[in-house]
Structures are given as structure tokens and as C-alpha cells.
């Protein structure tokens, strides 16, 4: 593969950190409505190669990982899907227009690989794109939906992740629904049960329309293996509970457990994802995973919360000063509670049985899902929680309000408000109506994730600069519209495990009055390679820049 072809167009994800006074906006969400293919009645569990390997996927990796899922006990714990992400195909269709496996990477093709995975009692997933090319530049399925779906079914594919790069310039919701529904119908016509995973990064609010299109839908841009990325994605996903239910799940992206966060942070991600009824798709090198990583991924009490048949996504009961309480009603009347401390230092996080929807008992039993310890309480549910950590309880006793609407957020968060991120491919225009908000008086501050960089970089990098910098031959440049300058500099980090560059803490001078907007460009280049420019639009709500 040429160097050029390894350069993946940047997907730029904007997550506004609305510092200060933000009132949490509970985003409108359509009632849960399932696709009706009878699949994914609990959130899908498995593994995907992308986070740890990028384009370096192969049949041997897939087979070794399938073996490891079994030998490590993860298959028995529920991890079922072994998913091949981008870069498993050839760059051209054959003479009959069929997609072709990269036989260098997959000597037995996808069908041979699927047969092996099936022989282990597991299922095989594949990746395609609702555009003219995948994010890594392989042929897309737009206009070839039925032919490709038929091929996937003939290969024995059980799961399709369907991405959004090179999407023919589509921007409107109707265009998104049309592209993603075409593959839904094509998959249905094959007659093979294939879980359908929509990956449009939350651009067109899929939680409002994808319930009867896909079994799950990404709600955000790409995750990376950092606490800040995981936290940002949690904030974007947590307010979408009302659109989730059996067969229809919000997808805050694959797990980064084992990819570089601390064990505390890995435990936090697993707890939050389970509480949010998210797909649990491990994204690490499972073959060499540590005992700690395997024990986090294998925590059956937490998995049971994620896989609870009631299928409710946990809701934020309270959030103040970076201390969050989430509650998830469970099928047997218990309630799962996560006490989450977003901040660096240890803090007490507290709630009550009433606040999580429990009532009618003189005392309640709390089972700590990470230590296994039990305790009782007459009402207060409280714990000392380490920085970036969680305490997760299963609360039993009394009756629960699980059949009525779950508790809603009542307080105001101090740190960030969730907002869907305007994202775009490098070949299509920015969404016409960026969904972003900023707290009045707050700095205009952004975090970006630039997805999928050259595999030529092998070491972690952190750079702090203004304007531009060169790292390992890559030149990173922010371009700003006339009259705008970067005042506080910016930080960028490259993670070889995720293959992503993350730029954070970018601040702009000037004030974005309500109704005003500005566009910021980002360009990444390296010798012989140029990623198409990406840009995003900030919609002003009166943020002032310090
Ligand atoms: C997009 C998706 C990622 C991954 C890459 C592959 O960025 O969001 O999850 O599939 O494409 O190129």
C-alpha cells in the first residue's frame, strides 16, 4: 500500500468544553424504536481491531484474537463478535463489480476467516462505508448496497459496521437516512441475520432517526486512548438515554481499555459504558492483554448491568462540580448506580435511594460491583471515589420506579455540556447546522480528534505550540479566518496505539456573539502526503475569550 493510501482523510470532531455556567441540555430524542430484525436485543459485545491496530488487520490477528477470547474466558462472559474494521479489502472491485478481500492480509479470504471464527462459537463482523470510499480509501458501498450485502452474507458475515466517509457531499438528515436505509434493506433482503451498526459519528442526530434503521449508531466522533477523550464522549452520549432500548443502542465507540489509560480510568470506562447500555467492543491487543485488562473486561457483574434484558440506558441523576451520579433500572427491580468522580483528586460522591428511583424499604442492600463487598443503607448512597474513578453499586430492596420515566438530570454540571459534534469527512462540506453550544462568558475552547494518521509514526508525541509545528515529518497547522488568532496556544498528541492525533485546549480571541459563527480550519501535511483540510464551525452564544 502506498504511503498516500495510508493517509486517511481526517475526521474532525469538535467537542466544545463549555466551561462554567452551562445548563445541561437534555437533547430531544425519539422514543426507542427498534429495527425489528430481532438482533442485538442486548448491546453487542465483542472486539474490533481498529483502536489497537489501525490498518494493520489480518486473518492471523483475527484468528489469534478469537482464540484469546475463548481461552481468556471472555467468550463465555458474552464477547461474541470478532470485527474486522477498515483496510481488509483490495482497492478495486473485480470485473463483476464485487469487493475483493486483500488476500495478502486474509489468505483464506473473509469467508475462510469467518469459518474459523464460527468454529470457535463466535461471530464475524466486517466494515464498509455508506459512501464512494471507506475512510482509508477502499471501495465504498454507495450504489452497490445489494451486491455487497449479498457478498457479505455469502462470506458468513454476522455484523456490519457502516461508516460515513466520502459520502457524496450529503449533509441533510434525509440524505443520511436514505444512504443508511439502503443498506438496511439490502441486508434484510439477504435473509441472513446481520447486526447493522451505523457509524455516522452523531452528525445528523442518529438517535432521532436510526431506531428503525440500525441496531446501534455511533453518537460521537472517534474515541482515543485518553481520559479526556473518553470523558468527552461520555458527556456527549449520556443525555441520549431515551432513544436506547432492545435492538437499538447509542454507541459511544469502542473500548480503549488496555490501550494506555490507567487501570482506574479503564475501570471507569467499562463502568460508564455498561451503565449507558453501550456496545462492549474491546479495542485492545487481546492476545497480549494484561491480567488487569482481562479482569476489567471480564467483570461479569458489570457485564450483567450492560446486558440487562430491560435494556434501559442509565441516566444522569445528578452532576455537579465534576461529580456524577448515574442510575440504570434493571429487569429484576434492582438499580445499578455509578458514582463517578471526573476530577483528579479523591472526592465523596453521594446520592439517595429516592433519587435513583428506589422506595418503600427500611433499608437497601448495596453490592459493590468491583469489590464484591456488600453493605446496607437506609437511604444515603455515598462513597469516597478516587480521581477519574467510579464506585459502582447494584442496589436491591424495596420497589423501583423502573416502569416509569427514569430520574432526569436536575442539577447543573460545572464542567461540560454534552453537544453533538459537527464532524465531516475531508471531501464533503461541513454540516449546515453545527450543533454546538458554549456557555455565556466562557472561552471558545475546542478539542479535536483527527482520525487515523499515517502508520509511519511509532512513538507517542505531545506538542505544545501556536500556529503550527512539525513532528516526525508531519506538519500540523491551524488556519484561522481573517481577524482571528490563537491566543492561548494549542496542544496536540499522537497515540500510536489509536493512530490518532488529538488537539486540545485551542482558544480563540474575539467574542462569538449569539447568532454569530466562525470557521476554523485544520490542515495536516507530511512529505508527499496531504490530508484534505478539515474545518468546523463554532456557533456563538456569547462566549468571550480569555
Ligand atoms: C472512521 C470510524 C472509525 C474507524 C475508521 C476506519 O473514522 O469512525 O471507527 O472505523 O473510520 O478508517
XYZ file of C-alpha atoms and ligand atoms in Angstrom:
558
model
C 0.000 0.000 0.000
C 1.395 3.410 -0.871
C 2.113 5.998 1.740
C -0.534 8.137 0.162
C -3.127 5.433 0.558
C -2.270 5.017 4.188
C -3.089 8.652 4.816
C -6.664 8.619 5.889
C -8.719 11.730 5.442
C -9.082 13.407 8.749
C -12.364 13.233 10.521
C -12.541 16.206 12.731
C -14.529 16.041 15.848
C -15.333 19.149 17.775
C -16.205 18.841 21.406
C -16.825 22.178 22.984
C -15.852 22.375 26.586
C -18.485 24.741 27.851
C -16.707 25.914 30.942
C -18.593 27.441 33.795
C -22.247 28.017 33.898
C -23.598 25.515 31.436
C -27.082 24.277 31.991
C -27.106 20.731 30.783
C -29.214 20.481 27.690
C -31.166 17.261 27.565
C -31.231 16.603 23.887
C -34.508 15.752 22.314
C -34.582 12.095 21.475
C -37.109 9.994 19.706
C -38.731 7.227 21.699
C -36.941 3.934 21.443
C -37.987 2.169 18.278
C -36.222 -0.995 17.267
C -35.234 -2.081 13.806
C -37.194 -5.279 14.177
C -34.606 -7.697 12.804
C -34.604 -9.439 16.173
C -30.872 -8.844 16.671
C -28.859 -7.095 19.374
C -31.643 -7.282 21.933
C -28.862 -6.533 24.390
C -25.879 -4.354 23.402
C -23.422 -6.198 21.121
C -20.241 -7.472 22.788
C -17.006 -8.439 21.117
C -13.788 -6.997 19.771
C -12.734 -4.727 16.884
C -9.180 -4.298 15.602
C -9.224 -0.587 14.780
C -8.269 1.079 18.056
C -5.171 -1.039 18.578
C -4.094 -1.882 15.039
C -5.468 0.714 12.621
C -4.936 -0.619 9.113
C -2.734 -3.496 10.286
C -5.548 -6.021 10.353
C -5.035 -9.601 9.169
C -6.518 -13.053 9.214
C -3.895 -14.243 11.691
C -4.737 -11.367 14.059
C -8.438 -12.159 13.830
C -7.831 -15.869 14.438
C -5.474 -15.269 17.370
C -7.944 -12.862 18.897
C -10.793 -15.326 18.502
C -8.653 -17.947 20.232
C -7.865 -15.491 23.033
C -11.485 -14.535 23.526
C -12.157 -18.193 24.200
C -9.060 -19.003 26.280
C -9.373 -15.891 28.446
C -12.986 -16.661 29.280
C -14.264 -13.548 27.530
C -16.323 -15.515 25.027
C -18.074 -17.255 27.898
C -18.607 -13.834 29.507
C -20.523 -12.682 26.414
C -17.936 -11.333 23.948
C -19.232 -12.744 20.704
C -18.385 -10.584 17.700
C -14.889 -10.520 16.200
C -14.985 -7.466 13.996
C -12.705 -6.553 11.102
C -12.580 -2.783 10.629
C -11.296 -0.796 7.654
C -8.433 -1.928 5.375
C -9.321 -5.608 4.841
C -10.266 -5.198 1.174
C -8.468 -4.584 -2.098
C -8.500 -1.133 -3.624
C -10.530 -2.237 -6.630
C -13.660 -4.249 -7.269
C -13.320 -7.229 -9.603
C -14.613 -7.357 -13.161
C -18.096 -8.242 -11.919
C -18.088 -5.315 -9.530
C -17.566 -7.407 -6.424
C -15.498 -6.296 -3.483
C -12.354 -8.381 -3.076
C -10.634 -9.348 0.155
C -6.978 -8.367 0.473
C -5.641 -11.892 0.125
C -2.222 -10.749 1.322
C -3.786 -9.971 4.671
C -6.511 -12.634 4.513
C -5.121 -15.670 2.648
C -8.371 -17.570 3.234
C -10.485 -14.546 2.388
C -13.175 -13.192 4.641
C -15.199 -16.389 4.189
C -12.326 -18.581 5.392
C -11.739 -16.253 8.306
C -15.435 -16.292 9.153
C -15.448 -20.101 9.065
C -12.631 -20.184 11.612
C -14.334 -17.657 13.870
C -17.583 -19.602 13.623
C -15.760 -22.802 14.522
C -14.883 -21.143 17.829
C -18.535 -20.427 18.530
C -18.065 -16.730 17.723
C -19.416 -14.409 15.049
C -17.644 -12.305 12.431
C -18.060 -8.610 11.759
C -16.949 -6.557 8.770
C -16.705 -2.873 7.886
C -17.938 -0.883 4.911
C -18.891 2.686 4.133
C -22.044 4.485 3.006
C -20.017 6.494 0.538
C -17.835 6.131 -2.520
C -14.815 5.030 -0.480
C -14.071 3.964 3.073
C -12.210 6.312 5.392
C -8.968 4.565 4.439
C -9.741 4.849 0.741
C -11.040 1.369 -0.131
C -14.163 0.992 -2.295
C -17.363 2.135 -0.597
C -20.790 0.546 -0.870
C -22.797 3.552 -2.066
C -24.709 2.373 -5.122
C -23.568 -1.228 -4.568
C -25.609 -1.955 -1.468
C -27.382 -5.138 -2.547
C -24.381 -6.620 -4.334
C -22.187 -6.002 -1.307
C -24.771 -7.201 1.222
C -25.172 -10.416 -0.795
C -21.411 -10.899 -0.788
C -21.195 -10.327 2.969
C -23.963 -12.858 3.545
C -22.205 -15.386 1.278
C -18.996 -14.869 3.266
C -20.829 -15.654 6.509
C -20.691 -12.151 7.944
C -22.785 -11.570 11.091
C -22.228 -7.869 11.781
C -21.684 -4.824 9.562
C -20.222 -1.509 10.736
C -21.192 1.050 8.104
C -19.126 4.257 8.053
C -19.677 7.736 6.641
C -16.549 8.885 4.815
C -16.611 10.188 1.231
C -20.362 10.457 1.409
C -21.046 12.245 -1.847
C -21.444 15.587 -0.125
C -24.562 14.584 1.708
C -25.461 16.827 4.596
C -29.179 16.629 5.269
C -30.904 14.165 7.504
C -32.934 12.881 4.565
C -29.733 12.081 2.671
C -28.304 10.269 5.680
C -31.483 8.286 6.233
C -31.560 7.316 2.553
C -27.929 6.115 2.454
C -28.195 4.135 5.684
C -31.655 2.726 4.917
C -30.438 1.411 1.554
C -28.002 -0.905 3.309
C -30.576 -1.815 5.963
C -32.902 -3.013 3.216
C -30.099 -4.771 1.360
C -29.063 -6.668 4.489
C -32.665 -7.651 5.187
C -33.050 -8.928 1.618
C -30.147 -11.359 2.078
C -32.132 -13.248 4.701
C -29.009 -13.629 6.855
C -29.147 -12.197 10.376
C -26.588 -9.374 10.290
C -26.330 -6.826 13.095
C -26.306 -3.378 11.494
C -24.034 -0.799 13.142
C -24.424 2.749 11.846
C -21.272 4.858 12.082
C -22.083 8.447 11.094
C -20.383 9.937 14.164
C -23.522 11.608 15.532
C -23.517 14.177 12.727
C -27.204 14.057 11.894
C -28.504 13.095 15.348
C -28.997 9.417 14.506
C -30.616 8.883 17.906
C -33.632 10.688 16.437
C -33.993 8.546 13.279
C -31.830 5.433 13.383
C -34.016 3.347 15.704
C -35.658 1.633 12.775
C -32.621 1.812 10.512
C -29.820 0.231 12.557
C -29.270 -1.848 15.669
C -26.811 0.699 17.014
C -25.474 4.053 15.967
C -22.349 5.949 16.843
C -23.207 9.131 18.737
C -19.790 10.804 18.539
C -16.559 11.110 16.647
C -13.760 8.639 17.212
C -12.586 7.828 20.698
C -8.877 7.781 21.516
C -6.973 6.213 24.382
C -7.022 9.157 26.750
C -9.100 10.051 29.746
C -10.093 13.370 28.169
C -11.377 11.686 25.016
C -13.295 9.087 26.998
C -14.762 11.781 29.261
C -15.813 13.949 26.331
C -17.564 11.017 24.674
C -19.297 10.089 27.927
C -20.668 13.639 28.137
C -21.945 13.510 24.574
C -23.644 10.136 24.994
C -25.084 10.231 28.486
C -28.015 12.511 27.672
C -29.390 10.247 24.934
C -30.929 7.573 27.150
C -34.446 7.890 25.858
C -33.517 6.694 22.370
C -31.976 3.414 23.538
C -33.740 0.103 24.005
C -33.552 -3.560 22.992
C -32.293 -3.774 19.416
C -31.480 -0.047 19.239
C -28.461 1.325 21.072
C -26.493 4.520 21.352
C -22.863 3.692 20.527
C -20.220 5.874 22.214
C -17.497 3.990 20.284
C -15.273 1.071 21.093
C -13.484 0.489 24.366
C -9.975 1.811 24.949
C -9.356 -0.458 27.940
C -5.789 -1.753 27.827
C -4.658 0.913 25.371
C -2.930 3.351 27.715
C -5.307 4.808 30.267
C -4.701 3.995 33.929
C -6.389 0.954 35.469
C -8.675 3.349 37.352
C -9.647 5.072 34.105
C -10.108 1.744 32.321
C -12.409 0.650 35.132
C -14.296 3.914 34.783
C -14.790 3.472 31.049
C -16.100 -0.057 31.494
C -18.498 1.031 34.247
C -19.802 4.064 32.350
C -20.232 2.145 29.105
C -22.110 -0.657 30.896
C -24.277 1.856 32.748
C -25.083 3.543 29.409
C -26.042 0.168 27.861
C -23.314 0.720 25.271
C -21.874 -1.931 22.980
C -18.883 -3.516 24.730
C -16.379 -3.929 21.912
C -12.877 -4.388 23.252
C -10.392 -2.355 21.224
C -7.062 -3.574 22.535
C -4.440 -6.195 21.794
C -6.192 -9.083 23.494
C -3.519 -11.620 22.655
C -1.047 -9.869 24.962
C -3.550 -8.261 27.317
C -2.517 -7.972 30.958
C -4.343 -9.751 33.742
C -5.668 -6.381 34.883
C -7.117 -5.606 31.456
C -8.694 -9.043 31.192
C -10.199 -8.766 34.663
C -11.767 -5.386 33.841
C -13.194 -6.620 30.538
C -14.317 -9.822 32.232
C -16.199 -8.385 35.212
C -19.421 -10.383 34.943
C -21.348 -8.281 37.452
C -20.720 -5.160 35.380
C -21.375 -7.007 32.128
C -24.735 -8.081 33.591
C -25.652 -4.416 34.014
C -24.818 -3.720 30.379
C -26.623 -6.825 29.172
C -29.657 -6.443 31.425
C -32.724 -7.544 29.426
C -34.777 -4.491 30.398
C -32.500 -2.630 28.011
C -32.569 0.759 29.648
C -29.684 3.179 29.237
C -28.676 4.666 32.582
C -29.457 8.321 33.162
C -27.599 11.064 34.928
C -29.395 11.646 38.216
C -27.132 14.498 39.232
C -23.970 16.183 38.049
C -22.243 18.938 39.939
C -18.627 20.032 40.131
C -17.499 17.042 38.092
C -19.222 14.574 40.420
C -21.816 12.486 38.588
C -24.443 10.008 39.672
C -25.954 7.649 37.111
C -28.831 5.236 37.652
C -29.925 2.330 35.435
C -33.080 0.367 36.275
C -32.657 -3.382 35.879
C -35.110 -6.106 34.953
C -35.343 -7.673 38.427
C -36.126 -4.330 40.096
C -32.566 -3.596 41.200
C -30.957 -0.334 40.158
C -27.336 -0.012 39.071
C -25.677 3.155 40.324
C -22.382 4.655 39.206
C -20.766 7.309 41.386
C -18.219 8.987 39.106
C -15.537 11.490 40.100
C -14.343 13.312 36.969
C -11.762 15.337 38.871
C -8.139 14.500 39.685
C -8.408 14.265 43.493
C -10.413 11.873 45.653
C -13.925 13.097 46.449
C -17.099 11.882 48.102
C -19.924 11.274 45.643
C -23.361 10.853 47.161
C -26.981 10.301 46.237
C -30.048 8.728 47.816
C -32.223 5.695 47.235
C -35.089 8.031 46.368
C -33.001 9.886 43.780
C -32.189 6.657 41.947
C -35.849 5.629 41.913
C -35.925 3.283 44.927
C -38.530 3.474 47.659
C -40.558 1.504 50.164
C -37.918 -0.405 52.126
C -36.459 0.264 55.564
C -33.054 -0.485 54.116
C -31.420 -1.356 50.836
C -28.545 -3.686 50.009
C -25.619 -2.294 48.054
C -23.323 -4.683 46.216
C -20.077 -3.090 45.081
C -19.654 -4.462 41.557
C -15.870 -4.050 41.557
C -15.019 -5.414 45.031
C -17.985 -7.727 45.531
C -18.494 -6.294 49.017
C -21.993 -5.654 50.331
C -23.429 -3.117 52.737
C -26.829 -1.761 53.706
C -28.247 1.727 53.827
C -31.486 3.307 54.941
C -31.250 5.869 52.168
C -27.898 7.527 51.609
C -25.716 6.040 48.891
C -22.276 7.534 49.176
C -18.637 6.614 48.591
C -15.181 8.069 48.552
C -14.209 7.884 44.888
C -10.644 8.234 43.569
C -9.862 10.856 40.959
C -11.078 9.780 37.482
C -12.654 6.771 39.202
C -16.011 5.249 39.938
C -17.767 3.242 42.577
C -20.499 1.079 41.094
C -23.277 -0.436 43.163
C -26.156 -2.728 42.426
C -28.929 -1.578 44.746
C -31.583 -4.097 45.858
C -34.629 -3.812 48.076
C -37.954 -2.003 48.108
C -39.610 -1.144 44.861
C -38.183 0.724 41.953
C -39.576 3.230 39.539
C -38.261 1.280 36.604
C -41.547 1.197 34.746
C -41.974 4.961 34.930
C -39.681 7.505 33.348
C -36.239 7.355 34.869
C -34.933 10.145 37.045
C -33.792 13.066 34.967
C -30.880 15.334 35.497
C -31.765 18.062 37.920
C -28.592 19.983 38.630
C -26.144 21.911 36.527
C -22.795 20.472 35.606
C -19.693 22.509 36.247
C -17.501 21.088 33.580
C -19.061 20.410 30.256
C -22.331 20.167 28.485
C -22.938 17.403 26.035
C -23.288 18.522 22.497
C -23.230 16.517 19.374
C -20.121 17.274 17.464
C -20.088 18.662 13.993
C -17.862 16.274 12.139
C -17.118 15.915 8.486
C -15.162 13.943 6.057
C -12.459 15.652 4.134
C -14.459 15.527 0.968
C -17.794 16.893 1.993
C -18.817 20.269 3.311
C -19.356 20.967 6.967
C -22.794 20.217 8.299
C -25.020 23.152 7.593
C -26.263 23.403 11.151
C -23.450 22.646 13.554
C -24.745 21.528 16.906
C -22.570 23.230 19.411
C -23.121 25.428 22.362
C -20.987 27.482 24.585
C -21.719 28.883 27.976
C -22.124 32.660 28.022
C -18.872 34.223 29.126
C -16.882 31.045 28.630
C -13.787 30.785 26.497
C -14.304 29.495 22.981
C -12.384 26.351 23.527
C -12.353 23.197 21.468
C -10.953 19.712 21.393
C -10.465 17.897 18.151
C -9.698 14.355 17.256
C -8.032 13.902 13.906
C -8.578 10.330 12.994
C -6.342 7.685 11.575
C -2.982 9.016 10.704
C -0.047 7.561 8.927
C 1.121 4.338 10.435
C 4.679 5.630 9.998
C 4.712 7.301 13.411
C 5.732 4.872 16.082
C 6.131 6.894 19.250
C 3.806 8.937 21.382
C 4.099 12.650 20.849
C 2.897 15.621 22.774
C 3.468 19.056 21.355
C 2.542 22.489 22.559
C 2.710 25.323 20.144
C 0.942 28.137 18.479
C 0.051 28.093 14.839
C 1.946 25.103 13.515
C 4.544 22.529 14.408
C 6.401 19.722 12.695
C 6.547 16.281 14.260
C 8.190 13.293 12.602
C 7.758 14.915 9.232
C 4.161 15.839 9.886
C 3.279 19.461 9.845
C 0.241 20.423 11.869
C -1.248 23.787 11.119
C -4.263 25.623 12.351
C -5.594 28.155 9.918
C -7.915 30.797 11.156
C -10.225 33.164 9.363
C -9.248 36.767 8.970
C -9.267 38.642 12.244
C -8.899 35.509 14.378
C -5.714 34.454 16.090
C -4.916 31.701 18.525
C -4.291 33.311 21.854
C -3.589 30.519 24.274
C -1.802 28.096 22.010
C -2.764 24.532 21.441
C -1.670 21.078 22.395
C -1.599 18.054 20.182
C -0.785 14.478 20.997
C -0.312 11.465 18.769
C -1.016 7.993 20.043
C 0.480 5.149 18.017
C -1.971 2.712 19.545
C -5.015 4.585 18.313
C -3.379 6.128 15.261
C -4.967 9.428 16.095
C -3.881 12.934 16.754
C -5.823 14.778 19.389
C -5.668 18.544 19.592
C -6.988 20.125 22.748
C -7.331 23.422 24.523
C -7.437 25.572 21.475
C -8.697 29.024 22.347
C -9.594 31.894 20.104
C -9.596 35.591 20.589
C -12.661 37.609 19.868
C -16.150 37.112 21.133
C -18.673 34.997 19.347
C -21.919 36.794 19.907
C -25.122 34.825 19.919
C -26.032 34.173 16.323
C -22.508 34.760 15.035
C -20.281 31.981 13.828
C -16.738 31.440 12.710
C -14.990 28.677 10.854
C -11.658 27.254 11.877
C -9.594 25.210 9.504
C -7.164 22.454 10.336
C -4.637 21.080 7.912
C -2.210 18.228 8.352
C 0.552 17.532 5.869
C 3.665 15.414 5.605
C 6.216 14.973 2.893
C 4.431 13.513 -0.067
C 1.108 13.407 1.713
C -1.582 15.926 2.298
C -4.709 15.186 4.211
C -7.535 17.223 2.841
C -8.289 20.171 5.058
C -10.945 19.788 7.650
C -12.830 22.585 9.281
C -15.542 23.182 11.776
C -17.848 25.996 12.657
C -18.298 27.499 16.073
C -21.729 28.885 16.696
C -21.502 31.764 19.101
C -23.649 32.061 22.152
C -21.719 34.964 23.604
C -18.539 33.190 24.602
C -15.726 35.569 25.403
C -12.156 34.510 25.046
C -9.711 34.954 27.878
C -13.866 6.071 10.980
C -14.601 5.345 12.089
C -13.598 4.566 12.913
C -12.856 3.593 12.021
C -12.184 4.346 10.888
C -11.583 3.411 9.856
O -13.036 7.038 11.493
O -15.290 6.268 12.887
O -14.249 3.887 13.968
O -13.772 2.652 11.520
O -13.106 5.178 10.206
O -10.999 4.113 8.795
